[in-house]
Amino acid sequence: MHPPQMRAQARALRARGHNIHAVARTLSLPYATVWHWCVDRPEPVKRGTELRCFRCRSDVENPTEPAAYAYLLGLYLGDGHLAVSPKVPVLRIACTATYPDLIDACEAAMLAVLAARVQRITKQGCVSVESSGLHWPCLLPQHGPGKKHKRPIVLADWQRPIIEQHPGDFLRGLFHSDGCRIANRVTTRGRHYIYPRYMFVNESADIMRLCQWSLDLLGVAWRMNRRNSLSVARRDAVATLDRHVGPKS
């Protein structure tokens, strides 16, 4: 039994134009063995997401589009679901139908990160942006059975540096899924004031902590106004989020 590395070396030499005799002579292997590896059973052609999975291939950047990955991860943690079946895993992200730019941004992020194709399925009140691919579970290790708020949501060691470098894109994904930018109205001593405010609501304490951590990375002041609700209301903090997140559209 020859090691897999020997088989890979033989196929590499054959791919460079060497004939079977030359490969066998170079590697001190029987002609029949090299013919079996390179002709009878050549290396299967890799297609689709396998060629773009930065967790499985050392020759792919980690990741190719880090900002798009951070944004997509935020969307997934908010309104996403990864259906893992005996066939092909399917990443689904539910986007509100009234925000066409959000739907476009979600599709663009999937294509930039891994997807070869993306489809949109119209449902009541939303559009499900979907992509099938064997390697989505590699890039979204937070997937699992059950609802997210009923299981631990923890970043993998390789994910944390991506979010640390692109916290604004990650927050944009979180707020575009489970957040909003609203006009807050306050009456003080008979005078009416209107000021913008960001809200993020999520039942998962782990996802809420990831949101808080990312806001801290940007120096954005926040406070919890309810157990499952975070508010960003200070003028300078709202201005920072406007640069990174902005209202849905």
PDB file of C-alpha atoms in Angstrom:
ATOM      1  CA  MET A   1       0.000   0.000   0.000  1.00  0.00           C
ATOM      2  CA  HIS A   2       1.566   3.243  -1.156  1.00  0.00           C
ATOM      3  CA  PRO A   3       0.982   6.454   0.824  1.00  0.00           C
ATOM      4  CA  PRO A   4      -1.473   9.035  -0.592  1.00  0.00           C
ATOM      5  CA  GLN A   5       1.402  11.486  -0.993  1.00  0.00           C
ATOM      6  CA  MET A   6       3.077   9.137  -3.493  1.00  0.00           C
ATOM      7  CA  ARG A   7      -0.140   8.920  -5.534  1.00  0.00           C
ATOM      8  CA  ALA A   8      -0.482  12.713  -5.512  1.00  0.00           C
ATOM      9  CA  GLN A   9       3.153  13.112  -6.605  1.00  0.00           C
ATOM     10  CA  ALA A  10       2.658  10.711  -9.490  1.00  0.00           C
ATOM     11  CA  ARG A  11      -0.456  12.547 -10.672  1.00  0.00           C
ATOM     12  CA  ALA A  12       1.345  15.882 -10.384  1.00  0.00           C
ATOM     13  CA  LEU A  13       4.212  14.665 -12.576  1.00  0.00           C
ATOM     14  CA  ARG A  14       1.728  13.278 -15.094  1.00  0.00           C
ATOM     15  CA  ALA A  15      -0.102  16.616 -15.135  1.00  0.00           C
ATOM     16  CA  ARG A  16       3.189  18.351 -16.004  1.00  0.00           C
ATOM     17  CA  GLY A  17       3.445  16.269 -19.187  1.00  0.00           C
ATOM     18  CA  HIS A  18       5.580  13.301 -18.110  1.00  0.00           C
ATOM     19  CA  ASN A  19       4.592   9.970 -19.620  1.00  0.00           C
ATOM     20  CA  ILE A  20       3.786   6.910 -17.535  1.00  0.00           C
ATOM     21  CA  HIS A  21       7.255   5.367 -18.018  1.00  0.00           C
ATOM     22  CA  ALA A  22       8.997   8.563 -16.886  1.00  0.00           C
ATOM     23  CA  VAL A  23       6.801   8.911 -13.793  1.00  0.00           C
ATOM     24  CA  ALA A  24       7.340   5.260 -12.855  1.00  0.00           C
ATOM     25  CA  ARG A  25      11.098   5.607 -13.315  1.00  0.00           C
ATOM     26  CA  THR A  26      11.281   8.852 -11.317  1.00  0.00           C
ATOM     27  CA  LEU A  27       9.355   7.445  -8.358  1.00  0.00           C
ATOM     28  CA  SER A  28      10.719   3.891  -8.600  1.00  0.00           C
ATOM     29  CA  LEU A  29       7.231   2.478  -9.034  1.00  0.00           C
ATOM     30  CA  PRO A  30       5.837  -0.293 -11.248  1.00  0.00           C
ATOM     31  CA  TYR A  31       4.435   0.917 -14.563  1.00  0.00           C
ATOM     32  CA  ALA A  32       1.094  -0.759 -13.848  1.00  0.00           C
ATOM     33  CA  THR A  33       0.725   1.124 -10.545  1.00  0.00           C
ATOM     34  CA  VAL A  34       1.304   4.519 -12.125  1.00  0.00           C
ATOM     35  CA  TRP A  35      -1.028   3.691 -15.027  1.00  0.00           C
ATOM     36  CA  HIS A  36      -3.744   2.675 -12.558  1.00  0.00           C
ATOM     37  CA  TRP A  37      -3.392   5.951 -10.598  1.00  0.00           C
ATOM     38  CA  CYS A  38      -3.126   8.304 -13.568  1.00  0.00           C
ATOM     39  CA  VAL A  39      -5.156   6.647 -16.322  1.00  0.00           C
ATOM     40  CA  ASP A  40      -7.446   3.971 -14.963  1.00  0.00           C
ATOM     41  CA  ARG A  41      -8.484   5.989 -11.887  1.00  0.00           C
ATOM     42  CA  PRO A  42      -7.301   9.597 -12.273  1.00  0.00           C
ATOM     43  CA  GLU A  43      -7.828  12.133  -9.515  1.00  0.00           C
ATOM     44  CA  PRO A  44     -11.484  13.182  -9.515  1.00  0.00           C
ATOM     45  CA  VAL A  45     -12.140  16.666 -10.804  1.00  0.00           C
ATOM     46  CA  LYS A  46     -13.014  19.031  -7.986  1.00  0.00           C
ATOM     47  CA  ARG A  47     -16.015  21.210  -8.642  1.00  0.00           C
ATOM     48  CA  GLY A  48     -18.114  23.872  -7.049  1.00  0.00           C
ATOM     49  CA  THR A  49     -17.555  24.936  -3.470  1.00  0.00           C
ATOM     50  CA  GLU A  50     -14.682  22.486  -2.924  1.00  0.00           C
ATOM     51  CA  LEU A  51     -12.401  24.707  -4.996  1.00  0.00           C
ATOM     52  CA  ARG A  52     -13.282  27.799  -2.914  1.00  0.00           C
ATOM     53  CA  CYS A  53     -13.396  26.424   0.634  1.00  0.00           C
ATOM     54  CA  PHE A  54     -10.625  28.229   2.496  1.00  0.00           C
ATOM     55  CA  ARG A  55     -10.934  25.764   5.403  1.00  0.00           C
ATOM     56  CA  CYS A  56     -10.138  22.762   3.199  1.00  0.00           C
ATOM     57  CA  ARG A  57      -7.656  24.150   0.675  1.00  0.00           C
ATOM     58  CA  SER A  58      -4.349  25.683   1.692  1.00  0.00           C
ATOM     59  CA  ASP A  59      -4.055  27.503  -1.650  1.00  0.00           C
ATOM     60  CA  VAL A  60      -7.176  29.606  -0.995  1.00  0.00           C
ATOM     61  CA  GLU A  61      -6.937  32.776   1.061  1.00  0.00           C
ATOM     62  CA  ASN A  62      -8.430  32.585   4.544  1.00  0.00           C
ATOM     63  CA  PRO A  63     -10.971  33.841   3.597  1.00  0.00           C
ATOM     64  CA  THR A  64     -10.924  35.227   0.068  1.00  0.00           C
ATOM     65  CA  GLU A  65     -13.313  38.079   0.961  1.00  0.00           C
ATOM     66  CA  PRO A  66     -13.047  38.599   4.748  1.00  0.00           C
ATOM     67  CA  ALA A  67     -15.450  41.564   4.859  1.00  0.00           C
ATOM     68  CA  ALA A  68     -18.083  39.616   2.910  1.00  0.00           C
ATOM     69  CA  TYR A  69     -17.571  36.632   5.205  1.00  0.00           C
ATOM     70  CA  ALA A  70     -18.012  38.765   8.343  1.00  0.00           C
ATOM     71  CA  TYR A  71     -21.220  40.245   6.912  1.00  0.00           C
ATOM     72  CA  LEU A  72     -22.575  36.845   5.891  1.00  0.00           C
ATOM     73  CA  LEU A  73     -21.792  35.387   9.318  1.00  0.00           C
ATOM     74  CA  GLY A  74     -23.775  38.194  10.940  1.00  0.00           C
ATOM     75  CA  LEU A  75     -26.727  37.533   8.631  1.00  0.00           C
ATOM     76  CA  TYR A  76     -26.542  33.809   9.342  1.00  0.00           C
ATOM     77  CA  LEU A  77     -26.485  34.256  13.117  1.00  0.00           C
ATOM     78  CA  GLY A  78     -29.523  36.490  12.849  1.00  0.00           C
ATOM     79  CA  ASP A  79     -31.855  35.072  10.220  1.00  0.00           C
ATOM     80  CA  GLY A  80     -29.919  32.173   8.754  1.00  0.00           C
ATOM     81  CA  HIS A  81     -30.285  28.417   8.815  1.00  0.00           C
ATOM     82  CA  LEU A  82     -27.939  25.745   7.506  1.00  0.00           C
ATOM     83  CA  ALA A  83     -29.859  22.600   6.618  1.00  0.00           C
ATOM     84  CA  VAL A  84     -27.469  19.653   6.719  1.00  0.00           C
ATOM     85  CA  SER A  85     -28.927  16.550   5.087  1.00  0.00           C
ATOM     86  CA  PRO A  86     -27.618  13.297   3.578  1.00  0.00           C
ATOM     87  CA  LYS A  87     -27.622  15.121   0.243  1.00  0.00           C
ATOM     88  CA  VAL A  88     -26.149  18.622  -0.076  1.00  0.00           C
ATOM     89  CA  PRO A  89     -26.198  21.222   2.748  1.00  0.00           C
ATOM     90  CA  VAL A  90     -28.310  24.292   1.989  1.00  0.00           C
ATOM     91  CA  LEU A  91     -27.668  27.725   3.486  1.00  0.00           C
ATOM     92  CA  ARG A  92     -30.879  29.741   3.804  1.00  0.00           C
ATOM     93  CA  ILE A  93     -31.125  33.346   4.947  1.00  0.00           C
ATOM     94  CA  ALA A  94     -34.559  34.929   5.289  1.00  0.00           C
ATOM     95  CA  CYS A  95     -34.595  38.559   4.134  1.00  0.00           C
ATOM     96  CA  THR A  96     -37.574  40.871   4.531  1.00  0.00           C
ATOM     97  CA  ALA A  97     -39.173  41.337   1.119  1.00  0.00           C
ATOM     98  CA  THR A  98     -39.472  45.120   1.594  1.00  0.00           C
ATOM     99  CA  TYR A  99     -35.664  45.568   1.537  1.00  0.00           C
ATOM    100  CA  PRO A 100     -34.445  44.722  -1.996  1.00  0.00           C
ATOM    101  CA  ASP A 101     -30.946  46.118  -1.390  1.00  0.00           C
ATOM    102  CA  LEU A 102     -30.565  43.809   1.615  1.00  0.00           C
ATOM    103  CA  ILE A 103     -31.531  40.827  -0.544  1.00  0.00           C
ATOM    104  CA  ASP A 104     -28.961  41.862  -3.167  1.00  0.00           C
ATOM    105  CA  ALA A 105     -26.272  42.308  -0.496  1.00  0.00           C
ATOM    106  CA  CYS A 106     -27.003  38.875   0.957  1.00  0.00           C
ATOM    107  CA  GLU A 107     -26.717  37.219  -2.454  1.00  0.00           C
ATOM    108  CA  ALA A 108     -23.503  39.098  -3.228  1.00  0.00           C
ATOM    109  CA  ALA A 109     -21.961  37.982   0.069  1.00  0.00           C
ATOM    110  CA  MET A 110     -22.819  34.323  -0.574  1.00  0.00           C
ATOM    111  CA  LEU A 111     -21.257  34.503  -4.049  1.00  0.00           C
ATOM    112  CA  ALA A 112     -18.156  36.274  -2.741  1.00  0.00           C
ATOM    113  CA  VAL A 113     -17.584  33.776   0.069  1.00  0.00           C
ATOM    114  CA  LEU A 114     -18.358  30.366  -1.436  1.00  0.00           C
ATOM    115  CA  ALA A 115     -21.516  29.958  -3.519  1.00  0.00           C
ATOM    116  CA  ALA A 116     -21.394  29.010  -7.175  1.00  0.00           C
ATOM    117  CA  ARG A 117     -25.083  29.815  -7.575  1.00  0.00           C
ATOM    118  CA  VAL A 118     -27.724  31.525  -5.441  1.00  0.00           C
ATOM    119  CA  GLN A 119     -31.470  31.303  -5.757  1.00  0.00           C
ATOM    120  CA  ARG A 120     -34.244  33.425  -4.297  1.00  0.00           C
ATOM    121  CA  ILE A 121     -37.436  31.788  -3.117  1.00  0.00           C
ATOM    122  CA  THR A 122     -40.334  34.133  -2.425  1.00  0.00           C
ATOM    123  CA  LYS A 123     -42.317  33.327   0.689  1.00  0.00           C
ATOM    124  CA  GLN A 124     -44.976  35.181   2.654  1.00  0.00           C
ATOM    125  CA  GLY A 125     -43.403  38.443   3.793  1.00  0.00           C
ATOM    126  CA  CYS A 126     -39.834  37.461   2.983  1.00  0.00           C
ATOM    127  CA  VAL A 127     -37.410  36.181   0.384  1.00  0.00           C
ATOM    128  CA  SER A 128     -35.290  33.153   1.232  1.00  0.00           C
ATOM    129  CA  VAL A 129     -31.825  33.573  -0.272  1.00  0.00           C
ATOM    130  CA  GLU A 130     -30.409  30.063  -0.670  1.00  0.00           C
ATOM    131  CA  SER A 131     -27.224  28.338  -1.758  1.00  0.00           C
ATOM    132  CA  SER A 132     -26.389  24.638  -1.856  1.00  0.00           C
ATOM    133  CA  GLY A 133     -22.833  23.514  -1.196  1.00  0.00           C
ATOM    134  CA  LEU A 134     -20.995  20.678   0.500  1.00  0.00           C
ATOM    135  CA  HIS A 135     -18.597  23.077   2.197  1.00  0.00           C
ATOM    136  CA  TRP A 136     -20.965  25.537   3.879  1.00  0.00           C
ATOM    137  CA  PRO A 137     -20.649  23.561   7.171  1.00  0.00           C
ATOM    138  CA  CYS A 138     -16.871  24.156   7.033  1.00  0.00           C
ATOM    139  CA  LEU A 139     -17.394  27.924   7.064  1.00  0.00           C
ATOM    140  CA  LEU A 140     -20.328  28.060   9.484  1.00  0.00           C
ATOM    141  CA  PRO A 141     -19.373  25.822  12.425  1.00  0.00           C
ATOM    142  CA  GLN A 142     -22.150  27.397  14.533  1.00  0.00           C
ATOM    143  CA  HIS A 143     -24.723  25.249  12.716  1.00  0.00           C
ATOM    144  CA  GLY A 144     -26.493  22.537  14.667  1.00  0.00           C
ATOM    145  CA  PRO A 145     -29.866  21.040  15.497  1.00  0.00           C
ATOM    146  CA  GLY A 146     -32.474  23.196  17.176  1.00  0.00           C
ATOM    147  CA  LYS A 147     -32.874  26.929  17.597  1.00  0.00           C
ATOM    148  CA  LYS A 148     -29.773  29.055  18.100  1.00  0.00           C
ATOM    149  CA  HIS A 149     -30.884  30.488  21.454  1.00  0.00           C
ATOM    150  CA  LYS A 150     -31.201  26.956  22.849  1.00  0.00           C
ATOM    151  CA  ARG A 151     -27.637  25.898  22.060  1.00  0.00           C
ATOM    152  CA  PRO A 152     -24.180  27.451  22.515  1.00  0.00           C
ATOM    153  CA  ILE A 153     -23.029  29.869  19.821  1.00  0.00           C
ATOM    154  CA  VAL A 154     -19.253  30.283  20.071  1.00  0.00           C
ATOM    155  CA  LEU A 155     -16.827  31.570  17.450  1.00  0.00           C
ATOM    156  CA  ALA A 156     -14.116  29.194  16.298  1.00  0.00           C
ATOM    157  CA  ASP A 157     -10.514  30.275  16.876  1.00  0.00           C
ATOM    158  CA  TRP A 158     -10.066  31.054  13.175  1.00  0.00           C
ATOM    159  CA  GLN A 159     -13.238  33.192  13.067  1.00  0.00           C
ATOM    160  CA  ARG A 160     -12.297  35.610  15.837  1.00  0.00           C
ATOM    161  CA  PRO A 161      -9.440  37.358  13.956  1.00  0.00           C
ATOM    162  CA  ILE A 162     -11.766  37.904  10.971  1.00  0.00           C
ATOM    163  CA  ILE A 163     -14.352  39.638  13.160  1.00  0.00           C
ATOM    164  CA  GLU A 164     -11.665  41.596  15.001  1.00  0.00           C
ATOM    165  CA  GLN A 165     -10.495  42.982  11.651  1.00  0.00           C
ATOM    166  CA  HIS A 166     -14.008  43.558  10.275  1.00  0.00           C
ATOM    167  CA  PRO A 167     -16.340  44.265  13.218  1.00  0.00           C
ATOM    168  CA  GLY A 168     -18.345  46.800  11.217  1.00  0.00           C
ATOM    169  CA  ASP A 169     -19.224  44.285   8.515  1.00  0.00           C
ATOM    170  CA  PHE A 170     -20.178  41.696  11.135  1.00  0.00           C
ATOM    171  CA  LEU A 171     -22.414  44.232  12.885  1.00  0.00           C
ATOM    172  CA  ARG A 172     -23.972  45.194   9.571  1.00  0.00           C
ATOM    173  CA  GLY A 173     -25.005  41.574   9.130  1.00  0.00           C
ATOM    174  CA  LEU A 174     -26.390  41.348  12.661  1.00  0.00           C
ATOM    175  CA  PHE A 175     -28.342  44.613  12.437  1.00  0.00           C
ATOM    176  CA  HIS A 176     -29.571  43.873   8.911  1.00  0.00           C
ATOM    177  CA  SER A 177     -31.068  40.638  10.230  1.00  0.00           C
ATOM    178  CA  ASP A 178     -32.221  41.246  13.807  1.00  0.00           C
ATOM    179  CA  GLY A 179     -31.743  44.984  14.182  1.00  0.00           C
ATOM    180  CA  CYS A 180     -33.112  48.282  12.973  1.00  0.00           C
ATOM    181  CA  ARG A 181     -32.485  52.032  12.887  1.00  0.00           C
ATOM    182  CA  ILE A 182     -35.473  53.973  14.189  1.00  0.00           C
ATOM    183  CA  ALA A 183     -36.456  57.532  15.001  1.00  0.00           C
ATOM    184  CA  ASN A 184     -36.815  57.793  18.769  1.00  0.00           C
ATOM    185  CA  ARG A 185     -39.293  60.421  19.990  1.00  0.00           C
ATOM    186  CA  VAL A 186     -38.894  61.966  23.439  1.00  0.00           C
ATOM    187  CA  THR A 187     -40.826  64.736  25.187  1.00  0.00           C
ATOM    188  CA  THR A 188     -38.969  66.680  27.873  1.00  0.00           C
ATOM    189  CA  ARG A 189     -40.532  69.679  29.657  1.00  0.00           C
ATOM    190  CA  GLY A 190     -43.055  70.081  26.897  1.00  0.00           C
ATOM    191  CA  ARG A 191     -40.487  70.025  24.099  1.00  0.00           C
ATOM    192  CA  HIS A 192     -40.405  67.236  21.538  1.00  0.00           C
ATOM    193  CA  TYR A 193     -37.154  65.684  20.373  1.00  0.00           C
ATOM    194  CA  ILE A 194     -36.499  63.154  17.620  1.00  0.00           C
ATOM    195  CA  TYR A 195     -33.172  61.378  17.347  1.00  0.00           C
ATOM    196  CA  PRO A 196     -31.970  58.217  15.562  1.00  0.00           C
ATOM    197  CA  ARG A 197     -31.384  55.051  17.512  1.00  0.00           C
ATOM    198  CA  TYR A 198     -30.201  51.536  16.693  1.00  0.00           C
ATOM    199  CA  MET A 199     -31.873  48.497  18.239  1.00  0.00           C
ATOM    200  CA  PHE A 200     -30.738  44.879  18.181  1.00  0.00           C
ATOM    201  CA  VAL A 201     -32.988  42.116  19.477  1.00  0.00           C
ATOM    202  CA  ASN A 202     -31.982  38.463  19.798  1.00  0.00           C
ATOM    203  CA  GLU A 203     -32.998  35.669  22.150  1.00  0.00           C
ATOM    204  CA  SER A 204     -29.526  34.091  22.171  1.00  0.00           C
ATOM    205  CA  ALA A 205     -27.351  35.395  25.002  1.00  0.00           C
ATOM    206  CA  ASP A 206     -24.256  34.209  23.095  1.00  0.00           C
ATOM    207  CA  ILE A 207     -25.166  36.113  19.930  1.00  0.00           C
ATOM    208  CA  MET A 208     -25.969  39.182  22.035  1.00  0.00           C
ATOM    209  CA  ARG A 209     -22.500  38.969  23.589  1.00  0.00           C
ATOM    210  CA  LEU A 210     -20.933  38.776  20.126  1.00  0.00           C
ATOM    211  CA  CYS A 211     -22.830  41.931  19.181  1.00  0.00           C
ATOM    212  CA  GLN A 212     -21.641  43.685  22.345  1.00  0.00           C
ATOM    213  CA  TRP A 213     -18.047  42.578  21.736  1.00  0.00           C
ATOM    214  CA  SER A 214     -18.101  43.884  18.173  1.00  0.00           C
ATOM    215  CA  LEU A 215     -19.547  47.221  19.297  1.00  0.00           C
ATOM    216  CA  ASP A 216     -16.763  47.461  21.870  1.00  0.00           C
ATOM    217  CA  LEU A 217     -14.198  46.831  19.113  1.00  0.00           C
ATOM    218  CA  LEU A 218     -15.564  49.907  17.303  1.00  0.00           C
ATOM    219  CA  GLY A 219     -15.781  51.950  20.498  1.00  0.00           C
ATOM    220  CA  VAL A 220     -19.566  52.208  20.201  1.00  0.00           C
ATOM    221  CA  ALA A 221     -21.453  52.843  23.450  1.00  0.00           C
ATOM    222  CA  TRP A 222     -24.435  50.548  24.023  1.00  0.00           C
ATOM    223  CA  ARG A 223     -26.795  49.527  26.780  1.00  0.00           C
ATOM    224  CA  MET A 224     -29.264  46.718  27.380  1.00  0.00           C
ATOM    225  CA  ASN A 225     -32.782  48.102  27.676  1.00  0.00           C
ATOM    226  CA  ARG A 226     -34.258  44.619  28.055  1.00  0.00           C
ATOM    227  CA  ARG A 227     -32.942  41.110  28.590  1.00  0.00           C
ATOM    228  CA  ASN A 228     -32.922  40.432  24.848  1.00  0.00           C
ATOM    229  CA  SER A 229     -32.674  43.969  23.486  1.00  0.00           C
ATOM    230  CA  LEU A 230     -29.653  46.234  22.962  1.00  0.00           C
ATOM    231  CA  SER A 231     -29.823  49.968  22.269  1.00  0.00           C
ATOM    232  CA  VAL A 232     -27.312  52.377  20.706  1.00  0.00           C
ATOM    233  CA  ALA A 233     -28.535  55.947  21.214  1.00  0.00           C
ATOM    234  CA  ARG A 234     -25.614  58.306  21.853  1.00  0.00           C
ATOM    235  CA  ARG A 235     -25.043  60.704  18.988  1.00  0.00           C
ATOM    236  CA  ASP A 236     -21.417  59.747  18.371  1.00  0.00           C
ATOM    237  CA  ALA A 237     -22.225  56.024  18.668  1.00  0.00           C
ATOM    238  CA  VAL A 238     -25.089  56.307  16.168  1.00  0.00           C
ATOM    239  CA  ALA A 239     -22.817  58.216  13.791  1.00  0.00           C
ATOM    240  CA  THR A 240     -20.256  55.389  13.952  1.00  0.00           C
ATOM    241  CA  LEU A 241     -22.886  52.759  13.198  1.00  0.00           C
ATOM    242  CA  ASP A 242     -24.190  54.900  10.346  1.00  0.00           C
ATOM    243  CA  ARG A 243     -20.760  54.573   8.742  1.00  0.00           C
ATOM    244  CA  HIS A 244     -20.661  50.793   9.128  1.00  0.00           C
ATOM    245  CA  VAL A 245     -24.302  49.680   9.127  1.00  0.00           C
ATOM    246  CA  GLY A 246     -26.811  52.287   8.018  1.00  0.00           C
ATOM    247  CA  PRO A 247     -30.561  51.769   7.694  1.00  0.00           C
ATOM    248  CA  LYS A 248     -31.977  48.800   5.821  1.00  0.00           C
ATOM    249  CA  SER A 249     -33.108  49.456   2.275  1.00  0.00           C
TER     250      SER A 249
END
